Amino acid sequence: MPKITELRGLFKPFTKPLHRQWKWVWQEKGKFNEPKLTIPKAFEGRQLNIIDPLHEPDPNALPDESTPWTSPTRHPMFEYLVPPLPREQHPLFHHDRPVFLFDSKTKLHAGNIHPTKNQKLTFIGFVCLFKGVDQACLLTKTIPFYELPQSIKQNLDQVTIPNQDDLIQSYIRQSIAYDATKEKLPRKYTPLKQRRSFRVEYSIPRPRQMSILLENTLSLCESLGGRYPDLFKRNLYRNTPFYTTFERYGELVHLRKKNEYILTSPTPLSPIVKRLYKLEISSGDSVNENLGVHDPNGHYVMQGNDYKFLNMYPVYPTIDLQSEQLYQDGDEQGWRMKKSNEYVHTTFYVSNDELIHEATTDERLARMVMFAFGTALVQARQLYPNGHLTKPVTVQSVFLLDELFHFVVFQLNTLNYNETNDQRYNYVWIDKDNYLYDNRPSMVMHNPLYGTERNLQRYVLEKLKYNPEVFQKFLALYLQGIK
Amino acid sequence: MVLFHRTTSSTFLWYRLNLCRYKHRLNHPGVHIPHGVQYQVPYNLPDEYTEQSLYPPIRSKHPPGSWGSMESKKAWMHFELGEKYYRHLKCVKERLTIMAYQNMMCYYDELDVEQIDSKLIWMLTGRPRSPRCLPFYKHITQTHVTDELPKFYEQMDVESLLNYVKPILIDRILTDEYAQKEDIPLEDMYDKGDYKVPSVMRDKQLEMDKKQTTNVLTKMIRTIVNVLAEHKPYLRKTMIGSDVPIEAWWSSNLNGMKLDRAKWHHDSNTTSFQFRDKASVQVKTDRPLRSIVDPNSTLCQTPVPLCPYPPPAYKVFTDRYLPMQIPGHWHGEGHDFNLLTVYPMDSIYRYDSYFGEDELLPSLMSWIVNASHAELLAQAYYLGFSMWREPTYPLIAQTILSNRRQWIFGVYQLNTISHFKPHDAHTTSNICWVSPLMNLYDGIENGELVNFNDDVLRHLLRFILNEPTQQPNWNLRPYVEDITNLDERYRKFIRNLYEVVKLDQQDSREHHRWAKVHHGTTVFNRRYAMMTTLFKDIVFDNWPREWYGRTLERIERKKSMPTIKEYDLLMPVTR
């Protein structure tokens, strides 16, 4: 039903005093009348060449009049009366082929035992740490490492931009305090059932804050193009669709997402680990500590040998995914295949969570792993249509929520997810919890500074605690594939 | 009462005034004090008599400056207003808040009920909504318009840069315009059979076009800036924003026109205008651009003809609004000078703005005039200038209107902003140079741009390469005091006061304007009064009474009135 204020809006023309009514009519419907050419009677009979000083008559002046008026069968005002079309009648509804849907709201909670009355909460905090990532790894046959790969770590602090830290801080200030957008923000609320009310605030919406920060940062990275001209061959796509489906032990898993930003480059990223097969290096006493330095490939392969996949028996790992029949077949990367050489370099996942505690780090990382895997999968299928992967596919992914960055590097080694005996696994490197600045005021408990806009702006303008390492990592990831 | 009725003895009088239980009736009209309250005449007054009588110096008819035919009293009133403004307000943030407050001031009726009386303002946007409106915009902004760009742009050699940038830009334009797919929700992928209202669909399409324009232009300008960043360090330090709000307020003299709407409350011969628009892309630097002509040259003295028609003739209407000066960002960011501003001109082809091929160029010109003037005006306020203090050096803006395909370039030099003075008081005018309308490309066919026009790109590159003065040898902010040594509490006061403008609602009336629902007051007034009351020590010490706010106006200042003796010592009769 329309609200009373909306109804007022509908009856707008009839609720005003006459002068405002006239103003509205003139404002909305008023036309500027051209004075017509009137020929005096005395001139009528004569053969005079009369020149219209104002305008030539324009035969195409009003194209609307030529189109016939069709009666509106359904007016948008009464659209709420029309029942929505049932989902089964959607042309994309698959009646016989349900899939397990993984979208940007799905949470993987392996190990999250919901305590019943008799159970105690002890140890649960320790037990359920990173089980979501393990579940995602199980779904995608991936081995995780919780650090950046050695090859990227070596490049940290190698390249710097003059004044980079000052510039990033000024971007932070621009995005939070100095941008003059004044929009009504959603109501603030406190978690954990605290009853506190906050006044309505008019300021910069948070998606805009994040996009200002991210676009400026990306642009700063690109300003190295004077040194590395290949950077100008890259492309940035925004708000593109992405979906793909893969089969795992007879179950179809469908990944779907709107990609906020995708950076593509003309050359694919080189794989981090060149050797694909798990080596038969026994883990144990004979581990050479220096192996990581001399032979990072062997190092990762060996570490991967130690990894035990999550055992969820008797539960299926797809338990958290919803069954869905309305989906699109095939792979979608977000662009028409215009160029032959265009490879995904980095995807940027800009979160729209209202509070930082809306999801746990684990749940977010699990999503990142799934989508990074999906991106790599689509690219691999396009590169190797016969399904035989001859060279690994690598993609990077960056998560952004306010000041929080997670970096993920994914290497796809296999397209076969139906068996575990082929000794081929994917690898993912996760660098989590990078805070661009510390002590950001937020709405969570035990924080003396509540995260209202006012406090946020004062914090940013007066006591910002900036962490320069995050941008170095960002830059190192951005410059992968150059040189 | 009867006992003291006719007593004139000073002891009794003192008793009556200070200690007696009837002292509260002292000022009551029923209490008769014969001969008023009389104080003792001090005995030993010095001899003040002189041979010739002394008078204060005679004021000249007009205060310093050019005032034209403005009547003397009014001119002095304006002058005093400006003096007061600059004497009491140390910081630009304070001045901006006071400017907003003065427009939102309320009065109290006979029953002491507060009446909202925020002033009506003529609301302007960049896009003109009536044909032949250029004279109007020229008049209200005091602008002289020239048909071609200044000559010095042609001396800049951009050929090698052009050859380098062109393929990159073409590639990126095609990425956005052609290669990128749009994310459509599954529900919208088929026709639901509902009636599509053409006007609604047109509006939606327009919004999408504007968004696309913003994306493409931002990407183009960022690309050019990044290509140059390694060689031009100032470009890396610029602040680039997209979808940036630009607002400006000014009061303009009526010049004898009979118009009873939207008067500025200080002077009934003026009206006020508020400009509001959003720029697609804005590039700002911390150094000013070089002036294009000398402000004393004959070009700047070209008189601007009067436009005798009232604003509604050009579809400009009034609204209530908190007057604000925003040149793209809030005050305090270091990048105060314009380098380049781009507005999306997709909406110029709407039915109420498009009046045929002949009217297109004048409409675009008036948009450029209006938008550049507004941005520079707000910029001038941020630099400490105002209607009472003219800019001491000309301010330059480079403005572009574009819908990705068509481009028009404009350059604006702001020389004067005291529009409240009558027409004959203006000695200089603002100058605007506008290029013809050009096509960057004719269309997109098979993933290629048709007829890519290098000239447009050349113009764009020249605008970006127009380098600001790196070491200006004049004071950029002559009327801004250094507040680093100011009291900590005073600085907090300034910050809080400005946050009232920044973070609060425009106007508390959420109902529609024609419904007569009166809340007590506006949010702005409430918050303003709260701030002045919290910091009342500062306000009492530094501000005149008319800026106190609604709460503080009612609080009597508790100060010890000087005794007669102290009074004499403080202000001796001798001079």
PDB file of N, CA, C and O in Angstrom, chain B residues 503-557:
ATOM      1  N   LEU B 503      26.785  18.139   9.067  1.00  0.00           N
ATOM      2  CA  LEU B 503      26.162  16.849   9.320  1.00  0.00           C
ATOM      3  C   LEU B 503      24.662  16.916   9.530  1.00  0.00           C
ATOM      4  O   LEU B 503      24.018  15.888   9.623  1.00  0.00           O
ATOM      5  N   ASP B 504      24.108  18.100   9.653  1.00  0.00           N
ATOM      6  CA  ASP B 504      22.693  18.124   9.983  1.00  0.00           C
ATOM      7  C   ASP B 504      21.822  18.289   8.766  1.00  0.00           C
ATOM      8  O   ASP B 504      22.251  18.668   7.700  1.00  0.00           O
ATOM      9  N   GLN B 505      20.570  18.010   9.054  1.00  0.00           N
ATOM     10  CA  GLN B 505      19.563  18.067   8.016  1.00  0.00           C
ATOM     11  C   GLN B 505      19.452  19.487   7.485  1.00  0.00           C
ATOM     12  O   GLN B 505      19.699  20.444   8.183  1.00  0.00           O
ATOM     13  N   GLN B 506      18.971  19.602   6.262  1.00  0.00           N
ATOM     14  CA  GLN B 506      18.752  20.919   5.700  1.00  0.00           C
ATOM     15  C   GLN B 506      17.700  21.661   6.481  1.00  0.00           C
ATOM     16  O   GLN B 506      17.848  22.774   6.877  1.00  0.00           O
ATOM     17  N   ASP B 507      16.572  21.020   6.676  1.00  0.00           N
ATOM     18  CA  ASP B 507      15.426  21.689   7.231  1.00  0.00           C
ATOM     19  C   ASP B 507      14.585  20.585   7.840  1.00  0.00           C
ATOM     20  O   ASP B 507      14.431  19.527   7.265  1.00  0.00           O
ATOM     21  N   SER B 508      14.074  20.818   9.014  1.00  0.00           N
ATOM     22  CA  SER B 508      13.435  19.718   9.719  1.00  0.00           C
ATOM     23  C   SER B 508      12.076  19.369   9.150  1.00  0.00           C
ATOM     24  O   SER B 508      11.477  18.405   9.563  1.00  0.00           O
ATOM     25  N   ARG B 509      11.570  20.172   8.229  1.00  0.00           N
ATOM     26  CA  ARG B 509      10.203  19.920   7.805  1.00  0.00           C
ATOM     27  C   ARG B 509      10.167  18.767   6.834  1.00  0.00           C
ATOM     28  O   ARG B 509      10.451  18.910   5.665  1.00  0.00           O
ATOM     29  N   GLU B 510       9.784  17.606   7.350  1.00  0.00           N
ATOM     30  CA  GLU B 510       9.752  16.430   6.492  1.00  0.00           C
ATOM     31  C   GLU B 510       8.470  16.358   5.688  1.00  0.00           C
ATOM     32  O   GLU B 510       8.368  15.621   4.737  1.00  0.00           O
ATOM     33  N   HIS B 511       7.477  17.102   6.118  1.00  0.00           N
ATOM     34  CA  HIS B 511       6.204  17.102   5.394  1.00  0.00           C
ATOM     35  C   HIS B 511       6.368  17.886   4.107  1.00  0.00           C
ATOM     36  O   HIS B 511       7.388  18.527   3.876  1.00  0.00           O
ATOM     37  N   HIS B 512       5.349  17.862   3.308  1.00  0.00           N
ATOM     38  CA  HIS B 512       5.422  18.624   2.077  1.00  0.00           C
ATOM     39  C   HIS B 512       5.229  20.093   2.378  1.00  0.00           C
ATOM     40  O   HIS B 512       4.621  20.469   3.357  1.00  0.00           O
ATOM     41  N   ARG B 513       5.718  20.871   1.501  1.00  0.00           N
ATOM     42  CA  ARG B 513       5.828  22.286   1.814  1.00  0.00           C
ATOM     43  C   ARG B 513       4.485  22.973   1.961  1.00  0.00           C
ATOM     44  O   ARG B 513       4.344  23.958   2.641  1.00  0.00           O
ATOM     45  N   TRP B 514       3.481  22.437   1.260  1.00  0.00           N
ATOM     46  CA  TRP B 514       2.199  23.131   1.291  1.00  0.00           C
ATOM     47  C   TRP B 514       1.384  22.775   2.531  1.00  0.00           C
ATOM     48  O   TRP B 514       0.380  23.372   2.807  1.00  0.00           O
ATOM     49  N   ALA B 515       1.807  21.749   3.261  1.00  0.00           N
ATOM     50  CA  ALA B 515       1.086  21.410   4.483  1.00  0.00           C
ATOM     51  C   ALA B 515       1.600  22.296   5.603  1.00  0.00           C
ATOM     52  O   ALA B 515       2.799  22.411   5.819  1.00  0.00           O
ATOM     53  N   LYS B 516       0.705  22.930   6.305  1.00  0.00           N
ATOM     54  CA  LYS B 516       1.157  23.875   7.325  1.00  0.00           C
ATOM     55  C   LYS B 516       1.329  23.167   8.655  1.00  0.00           C
ATOM     56  O   LYS B 516       0.491  23.231   9.528  1.00  0.00           O
ATOM     57  N   VAL B 517       2.389  22.452   8.795  1.00  0.00           N
ATOM     58  CA  VAL B 517       2.712  21.823  10.067  1.00  0.00           C
ATOM     59  C   VAL B 517       3.902  22.575  10.636  1.00  0.00           C
ATOM     60  O   VAL B 517       4.920  22.704   9.981  1.00  0.00           O
ATOM     61  N   HIS B 518       3.741  23.103  11.828  1.00  0.00           N
ATOM     62  CA  HIS B 518       4.842  23.863  12.395  1.00  0.00           C
ATOM     63  C   HIS B 518       5.490  23.087  13.505  1.00  0.00           C
ATOM     64  O   HIS B 518       4.865  22.784  14.505  1.00  0.00           O
ATOM     65  N   HIS B 519       6.717  22.765  13.336  1.00  0.00           N
ATOM     66  CA  HIS B 519       7.482  22.292  14.465  1.00  0.00           C
ATOM     67  C   HIS B 519       7.987  23.519  15.190  1.00  0.00           C
ATOM     68  O   HIS B 519       7.826  24.635  14.723  1.00  0.00           O
ATOM     69  N   GLY B 520       8.590  23.310  16.324  1.00  0.00           N
ATOM     70  CA  GLY B 520       9.064  24.455  17.084  1.00  0.00           C
ATOM     71  C   GLY B 520      10.041  25.288  16.284  1.00  0.00           C
ATOM     72  O   GLY B 520       9.905  26.491  16.143  1.00  0.00           O
ATOM     73  N   THR B 521      11.034  24.615  15.714  1.00  0.00           N
ATOM     74  CA  THR B 521      12.046  25.360  14.980  1.00  0.00           C
ATOM     75  C   THR B 521      12.749  24.394  14.048  1.00  0.00           C
ATOM     76  O   THR B 521      12.413  23.224  14.000  1.00  0.00           O
ATOM     77  N   THR B 522      13.699  24.872  13.309  1.00  0.00           N
ATOM     78  CA  THR B 522      14.418  23.973  12.414  1.00  0.00           C
ATOM     79  C   THR B 522      15.534  23.271  13.173  1.00  0.00           C
ATOM     80  O   THR B 522      15.985  23.735  14.206  1.00  0.00           O
ATOM     81  N   VAL B 523      15.963  22.158  12.636  1.00  0.00           N
ATOM     82  CA  VAL B 523      17.057  21.422  13.257  1.00  0.00           C
ATOM     83  C   VAL B 523      18.300  22.283  13.312  1.00  0.00           C
ATOM     84  O   VAL B 523      19.003  22.328  14.311  1.00  0.00           O
ATOM     85  N   PHE B 524      18.532  22.983  12.247  1.00  0.00           N
ATOM     86  CA  PHE B 524      19.740  23.806  12.194  1.00  0.00           C
ATOM     87  C   PHE B 524      19.757  24.795  13.346  1.00  0.00           C
ATOM     88  O   PHE B 524      20.748  24.942  14.048  1.00  0.00           O
ATOM     89  N   ASN B 525      18.620  25.476  13.552  1.00  0.00           N
ATOM     90  CA  ASN B 525      18.578  26.456  14.633  1.00  0.00           C
ATOM     91  C   ASN B 525      18.784  25.816  15.987  1.00  0.00           C
ATOM     92  O   ASN B 525      19.455  26.371  16.853  1.00  0.00           O
ATOM     93  N   ARG B 526      18.191  24.648  16.186  1.00  0.00           N
ATOM     94  CA  ARG B 526      18.362  23.963  17.467  1.00  0.00           C
ATOM     95  C   ARG B 526      19.828  23.634  17.725  1.00  0.00           C
ATOM     96  O   ARG B 526      20.364  23.879  18.795  1.00  0.00           O
ATOM     97  N   ARG B 527      20.455  23.032  16.697  1.00  0.00           N
ATOM     98  CA  ARG B 527      21.840  22.607  16.903  1.00  0.00           C
ATOM     99  C   ARG B 527      22.761  23.813  17.063  1.00  0.00           C
ATOM    100  O   ARG B 527      23.721  23.776  17.825  1.00  0.00           O
ATOM    101  N   TYR B 528      22.472  24.841  16.302  1.00  0.00           N
ATOM    102  CA  TYR B 528      23.285  26.054  16.405  1.00  0.00           C
ATOM    103  C   TYR B 528      23.184  26.621  17.808  1.00  0.00           C
ATOM    104  O   TYR B 528      24.191  26.959  18.436  1.00  0.00           O
ATOM    105  N   ALA B 529      21.940  26.698  18.315  1.00  0.00           N
ATOM    106  CA  ALA B 529      21.752  27.243  19.657  1.00  0.00           C
ATOM    107  C   ALA B 529      22.445  26.378  20.687  1.00  0.00           C
ATOM    108  O   ALA B 529      23.020  26.878  21.653  1.00  0.00           O
ATOM    109  N   MET B 530      22.434  25.074  20.468  1.00  0.00           N
ATOM    110  CA  MET B 530      23.094  24.178  21.401  1.00  0.00           C
ATOM    111  C   MET B 530      24.588  24.483  21.466  1.00  0.00           C
ATOM    112  O   MET B 530      25.183  24.555  22.543  1.00  0.00           O
ATOM    113  N   MET B 531      25.182  24.664  20.284  1.00  0.00           N
ATOM    114  CA  MET B 531      26.619  24.922  20.251  1.00  0.00           C
ATOM    115  C   MET B 531      26.952  26.255  20.898  1.00  0.00           C
ATOM    116  O   MET B 531      27.891  26.352  21.690  1.00  0.00           O
ATOM    117  N   THR B 532      26.202  27.300  20.582  1.00  0.00           N
ATOM    118  CA  THR B 532      26.529  28.596  21.186  1.00  0.00           C
ATOM    119  C   THR B 532      26.313  28.572  22.690  1.00  0.00           C
ATOM    120  O   THR B 532      27.014  29.244  23.431  1.00  0.00           O
ATOM    121  N   THR B 533      25.353  27.768  23.152  1.00  0.00           N
ATOM    122  CA  THR B 533      25.124  27.707  24.588  1.00  0.00           C
ATOM    123  C   THR B 533      26.228  26.929  25.285  1.00  0.00           C
ATOM    124  O   THR B 533      26.696  27.306  26.360  1.00  0.00           O
ATOM    125  N   LEU B 534      26.648  25.833  24.651  1.00  0.00           N
ATOM    126  CA  LEU B 534      27.735  25.051  25.241  1.00  0.00           C
ATOM    127  C   LEU B 534      28.999  25.884  25.397  1.00  0.00           C
ATOM    128  O   LEU B 534      29.740  25.747  26.354  1.00  0.00           O
ATOM    129  N   PHE B 535      29.244  26.714  24.409  1.00  0.00           N
ATOM    130  CA  PHE B 535      30.463  27.523  24.425  1.00  0.00           C
ATOM    131  C   PHE B 535      30.105  28.973  24.710  1.00  0.00           C
ATOM    132  O   PHE B 535      30.601  29.870  24.037  1.00  0.00           O
ATOM    133  N   LYS B 536      29.226  29.220  25.679  1.00  0.00           N
ATOM    134  CA  LYS B 536      28.713  30.579  25.807  1.00  0.00           C
ATOM    135  C   LYS B 536      29.762  31.553  26.299  1.00  0.00           C
ATOM    136  O   LYS B 536      29.670  32.734  26.022  1.00  0.00           O
ATOM    137  N   ASP B 537      30.782  31.042  27.013  1.00  0.00           N
ATOM    138  CA  ASP B 537      31.838  31.968  27.429  1.00  0.00           C
ATOM    139  C   ASP B 537      32.509  32.602  26.219  1.00  0.00           C
ATOM    140  O   ASP B 537      32.732  33.808  26.175  1.00  0.00           O
ATOM    141  N   ILE B 538      32.795  31.758  25.211  1.00  0.00           N
ATOM    142  CA  ILE B 538      33.441  32.283  24.007  1.00  0.00           C
ATOM    143  C   ILE B 538      32.499  33.220  23.275  1.00  0.00           C
ATOM    144  O   ILE B 538      32.889  34.305  22.831  1.00  0.00           O
ATOM    145  N   VAL B 539      31.255  32.800  23.154  1.00  0.00           N
ATOM    146  CA  VAL B 539      30.305  33.600  22.397  1.00  0.00           C
ATOM    147  C   VAL B 539      30.080  34.951  23.064  1.00  0.00           C
ATOM    148  O   VAL B 539      30.104  35.994  22.407  1.00  0.00           O
ATOM    149  N   PHE B 540      29.905  34.945  24.385  1.00  0.00           N
ATOM    150  CA  PHE B 540      29.698  36.208  25.091  1.00  0.00           C
ATOM    151  C   PHE B 540      30.890  37.139  24.910  1.00  0.00           C
ATOM    152  O   PHE B 540      30.739  38.334  24.750  1.00  0.00           O
ATOM    153  N   ASP B 541      32.080  36.563  24.909  1.00  0.00           N
ATOM    154  CA  ASP B 541      33.254  37.421  24.839  1.00  0.00           C
ATOM    155  C   ASP B 541      33.536  37.934  23.438  1.00  0.00           C
ATOM    156  O   ASP B 541      34.128  38.983  23.274  1.00  0.00           O
ATOM    157  N   ASN B 542      33.144  37.163  22.430  1.00  0.00           N
ATOM    158  CA  ASN B 542      33.634  37.491  21.088  1.00  0.00           C
ATOM    159  C   ASN B 542      32.580  37.888  20.082  1.00  0.00           C
ATOM    160  O   ASN B 542      32.914  38.488  19.069  1.00  0.00           O
ATOM    161  N   TRP B 543      31.337  37.529  20.324  1.00  0.00           N
ATOM    162  CA  TRP B 543      30.355  37.741  19.269  1.00  0.00           C
ATOM    163  C   TRP B 543      29.358  38.827  19.620  1.00  0.00           C
ATOM    164  O   TRP B 543      29.010  38.991  20.781  1.00  0.00           O
ATOM    165  N   PRO B 544      28.853  39.533  18.620  1.00  0.00           N
ATOM    166  CA  PRO B 544      27.757  40.465  18.869  1.00  0.00           C
ATOM    167  C   PRO B 544      26.464  39.703  19.152  1.00  0.00           C
ATOM    168  O   PRO B 544      26.325  38.530  18.842  1.00  0.00           O
ATOM    169  N   ARG B 545      25.506  40.393  19.722  1.00  0.00           N
ATOM    170  CA  ARG B 545      24.326  39.754  20.253  1.00  0.00           C
ATOM    171  C   ARG B 545      23.489  39.060  19.195  1.00  0.00           C
ATOM    172  O   ARG B 545      22.824  38.055  19.454  1.00  0.00           O
ATOM    173  N   GLU B 546      23.512  39.547  17.967  1.00  0.00           N
ATOM    174  CA  GLU B 546      22.574  38.991  16.993  1.00  0.00           C
ATOM    175  C   GLU B 546      22.982  37.615  16.492  1.00  0.00           C
ATOM    176  O   GLU B 546      22.235  36.985  15.763  1.00  0.00           O
ATOM    177  N   TRP B 547      24.144  37.146  16.888  1.00  0.00           N
ATOM    178  CA  TRP B 547      24.524  35.799  16.468  1.00  0.00           C
ATOM    179  C   TRP B 547      24.417  34.804  17.614  1.00  0.00           C
ATOM    180  O   TRP B 547      24.902  33.688  17.517  1.00  0.00           O
ATOM    181  N   TYR B 548      23.758  35.200  18.722  1.00  0.00           N
ATOM    182  CA  TYR B 548      23.767  34.349  19.908  1.00  0.00           C
ATOM    183  C   TYR B 548      22.996  33.037  19.726  1.00  0.00           C
ATOM    184  O   TYR B 548      23.326  32.047  20.338  1.00  0.00           O
ATOM    185  N   GLY B 549      21.963  33.037  18.940  1.00  0.00           N
ATOM    186  CA  GLY B 549      21.145  31.834  18.835  1.00  0.00           C
ATOM    187  C   GLY B 549      19.986  31.887  19.800  1.00  0.00           C
ATOM    188  O   GLY B 549      19.988  32.650  20.748  1.00  0.00           O
ATOM    189  N   ARG B 550      18.991  31.035  19.593  1.00  0.00           N
ATOM    190  CA  ARG B 550      17.717  31.211  20.286  1.00  0.00           C
ATOM    191  C   ARG B 550      17.790  30.980  21.779  1.00  0.00           C
ATOM    192  O   ARG B 550      17.013  31.534  22.524  1.00  0.00           O
ATOM    193  N   THR B 551      18.697  30.134  22.234  1.00  0.00           N
ATOM    194  CA  THR B 551      18.764  29.907  23.676  1.00  0.00           C
ATOM    195  C   THR B 551      19.540  31.015  24.363  1.00  0.00           C
ATOM    196  O   THR B 551      19.112  31.560  25.378  1.00  0.00           O
ATOM    197  N   LEU B 552      20.645  31.334  23.772  1.00  0.00           N
ATOM    198  CA  LEU B 552      21.523  32.292  24.427  1.00  0.00           C
ATOM    199  C   LEU B 552      20.925  33.688  24.451  1.00  0.00           C
ATOM    200  O   LEU B 552      21.224  34.490  25.327  1.00  0.00           O
ATOM    201  N   GLU B 553      20.037  33.965  23.516  1.00  0.00           N
ATOM    202  CA  GLU B 553      19.393  35.266  23.492  1.00  0.00           C
ATOM    203  C   GLU B 553      18.600  35.502  24.768  1.00  0.00           C
ATOM    204  O   GLU B 553      18.406  36.628  25.201  1.00  0.00           O
ATOM    205  N   ARG B 554      18.109  34.424  25.366  1.00  0.00           N
ATOM    206  CA  ARG B 554      17.246  34.574  26.537  1.00  0.00           C
ATOM    207  C   ARG B 554      18.020  34.510  27.841  1.00  0.00           C
ATOM    208  O   ARG B 554      17.483  34.778  28.885  1.00  0.00           O
ATOM    209  N   ILE B 555      19.247  34.052  27.761  1.00  0.00           N
ATOM    210  CA  ILE B 555      20.045  33.968  28.978  1.00  0.00           C
ATOM    211  C   ILE B 555      20.697  35.317  29.208  1.00  0.00           C
ATOM    212  O   ILE B 555      21.421  35.820  28.357  1.00  0.00           O
ATOM    213  N   GLU B 556      20.435  35.894  30.345  1.00  0.00           N
ATOM    214  CA  GLU B 556      21.087  37.165  30.633  1.00  0.00           C
ATOM    215  C   GLU B 556      22.534  36.886  30.955  1.00  0.00           C
ATOM    216  O   GLU B 556      22.869  35.894  31.592  1.00  0.00           O
ATOM    217  N   ARG B 557      23.328  37.746  30.514  1.00  0.00           N
ATOM    218  CA  ARG B 557      24.728  37.591  30.839  1.00  0.00           C
ATOM    219  C   ARG B 557      24.958  38.022  32.272  1.00  0.00           C
ATOM    220  O   ARG B 557      24.602  39.132  32.651  1.00  0.00           O
TER     221      ARG B 557
END
